[in-house]
Short mmCIF file of C-alpha atoms in Angstrom, two decimals:
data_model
loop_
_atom_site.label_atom_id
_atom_site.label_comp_id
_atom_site.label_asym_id
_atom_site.label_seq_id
_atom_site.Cartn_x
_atom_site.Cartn_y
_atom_site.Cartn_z
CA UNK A 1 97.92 89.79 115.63
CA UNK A 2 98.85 86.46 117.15
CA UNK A 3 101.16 84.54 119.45
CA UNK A 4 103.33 83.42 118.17
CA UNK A 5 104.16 86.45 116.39
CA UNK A 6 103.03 86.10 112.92
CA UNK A 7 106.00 86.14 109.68
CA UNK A 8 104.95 88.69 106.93
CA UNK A 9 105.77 87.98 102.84
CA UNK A 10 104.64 90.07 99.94
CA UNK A 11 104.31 88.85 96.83
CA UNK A 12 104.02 90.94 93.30
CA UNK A 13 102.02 88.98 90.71
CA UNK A 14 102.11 85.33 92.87
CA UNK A 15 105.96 86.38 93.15
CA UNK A 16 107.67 86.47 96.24
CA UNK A 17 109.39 89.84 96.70
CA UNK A 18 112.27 89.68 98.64
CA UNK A 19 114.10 91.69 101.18
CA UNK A 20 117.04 92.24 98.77
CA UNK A 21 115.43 93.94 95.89
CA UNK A 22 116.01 97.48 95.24
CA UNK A 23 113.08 98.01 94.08
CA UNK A 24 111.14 97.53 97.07
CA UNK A 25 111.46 98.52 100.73
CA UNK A 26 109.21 96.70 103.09
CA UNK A 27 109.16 98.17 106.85
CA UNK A 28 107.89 95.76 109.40
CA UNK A 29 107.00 96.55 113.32
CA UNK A 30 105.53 94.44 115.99
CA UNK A 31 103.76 95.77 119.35
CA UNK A 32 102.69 93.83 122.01
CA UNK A 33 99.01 94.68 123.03
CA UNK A 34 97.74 94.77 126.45
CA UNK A 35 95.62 91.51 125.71
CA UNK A 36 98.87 89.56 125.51
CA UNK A 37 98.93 89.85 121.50
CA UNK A 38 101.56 91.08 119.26
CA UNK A 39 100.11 93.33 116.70
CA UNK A 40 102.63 93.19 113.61
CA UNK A 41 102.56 96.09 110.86
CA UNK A 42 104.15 95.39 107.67
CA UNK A 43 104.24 98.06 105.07
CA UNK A 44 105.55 97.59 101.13
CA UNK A 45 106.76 100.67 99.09
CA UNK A 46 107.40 100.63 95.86
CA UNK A 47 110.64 103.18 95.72
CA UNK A 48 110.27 104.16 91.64
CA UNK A 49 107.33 103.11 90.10
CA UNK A 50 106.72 102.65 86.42
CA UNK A 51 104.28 100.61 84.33
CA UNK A 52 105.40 97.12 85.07
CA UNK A 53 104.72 97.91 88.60
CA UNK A 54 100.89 97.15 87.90
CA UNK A 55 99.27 94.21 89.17
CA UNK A 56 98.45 92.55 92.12
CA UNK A 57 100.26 92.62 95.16
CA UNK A 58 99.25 90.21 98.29
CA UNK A 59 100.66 90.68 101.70
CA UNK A 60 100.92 87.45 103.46
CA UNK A 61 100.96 86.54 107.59
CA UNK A 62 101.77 82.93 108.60
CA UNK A 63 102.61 81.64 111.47
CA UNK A 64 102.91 78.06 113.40
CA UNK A 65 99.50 77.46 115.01
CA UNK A 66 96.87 79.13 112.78
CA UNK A 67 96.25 79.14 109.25
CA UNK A 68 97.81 82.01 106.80
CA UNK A 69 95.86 85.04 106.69
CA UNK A 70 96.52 87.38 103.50
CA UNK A 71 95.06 90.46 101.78
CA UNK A 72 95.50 91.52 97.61
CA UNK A 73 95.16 94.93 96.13
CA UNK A 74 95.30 95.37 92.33
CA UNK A 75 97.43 98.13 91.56
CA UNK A 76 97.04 100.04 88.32
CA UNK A 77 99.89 102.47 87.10
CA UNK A 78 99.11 105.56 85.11
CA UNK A 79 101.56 107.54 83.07
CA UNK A 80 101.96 109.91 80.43
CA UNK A 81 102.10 108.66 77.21
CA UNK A 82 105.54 109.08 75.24
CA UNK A 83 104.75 110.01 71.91
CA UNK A 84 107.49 110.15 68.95
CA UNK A 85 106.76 111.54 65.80
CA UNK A 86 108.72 111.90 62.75
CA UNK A 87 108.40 114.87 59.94
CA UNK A 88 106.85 117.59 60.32
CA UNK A 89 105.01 117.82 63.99
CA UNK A 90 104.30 120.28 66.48
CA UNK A 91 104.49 119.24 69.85
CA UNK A 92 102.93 121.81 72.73
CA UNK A 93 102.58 119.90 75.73
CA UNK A 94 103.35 115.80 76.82
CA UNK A 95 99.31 115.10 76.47
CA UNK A 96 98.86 117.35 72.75
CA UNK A 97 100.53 117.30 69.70
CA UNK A 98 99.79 117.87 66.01
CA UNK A 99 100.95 115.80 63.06
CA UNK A 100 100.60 117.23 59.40
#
């Protein structure tokens, strides 16, 4: 919250993420509060995720009279392992397989 109204940047990894990238679709409101204020929401999805998605993301608000105010979360991507095996293998499920 803030007057002026504060200017919200993510970043991936100490990398800005911009507006353009596919990848990403960042959703940004402002209300103005009864005190005056305007409270601005800024929201970051990640549209298909996979495992170079992990790490940490920071969400960043700046604006001209006080100093930039920012939050991190560390984001770890899980996944089912892809196993390929060669000769003779029976596979049952994506988590158990057996190799002889």
């Amino acid at each position: 919250t803030g007057i002026p109204s504060p200017d919200i940047t993510w970043q991936f990894n100490m990398a800005d993420i911009t507006i353009d990238m596919t990848k990403y679709i960042v959703s940004t409101s402002s209300v103005v509060r009864s005190d005056k204020n305007n409270e601005v929401t800024s929201e970051l999805i990640v549209t298909t995720s996979d495992m170079t998605d992990a790490g940490m993301y920071t969400c960043q608000a700046n604006n001209s009279v006080l100093n930039t105010s920012m939050d991190s979360v560390e984001v770890v991507v899980q996944f089912i392992p892809n196993v390929t095996v060669s000769g003779s293998d029976t596979v049952t499920s994506p988590d158990t397989f057996q190799y002889t």
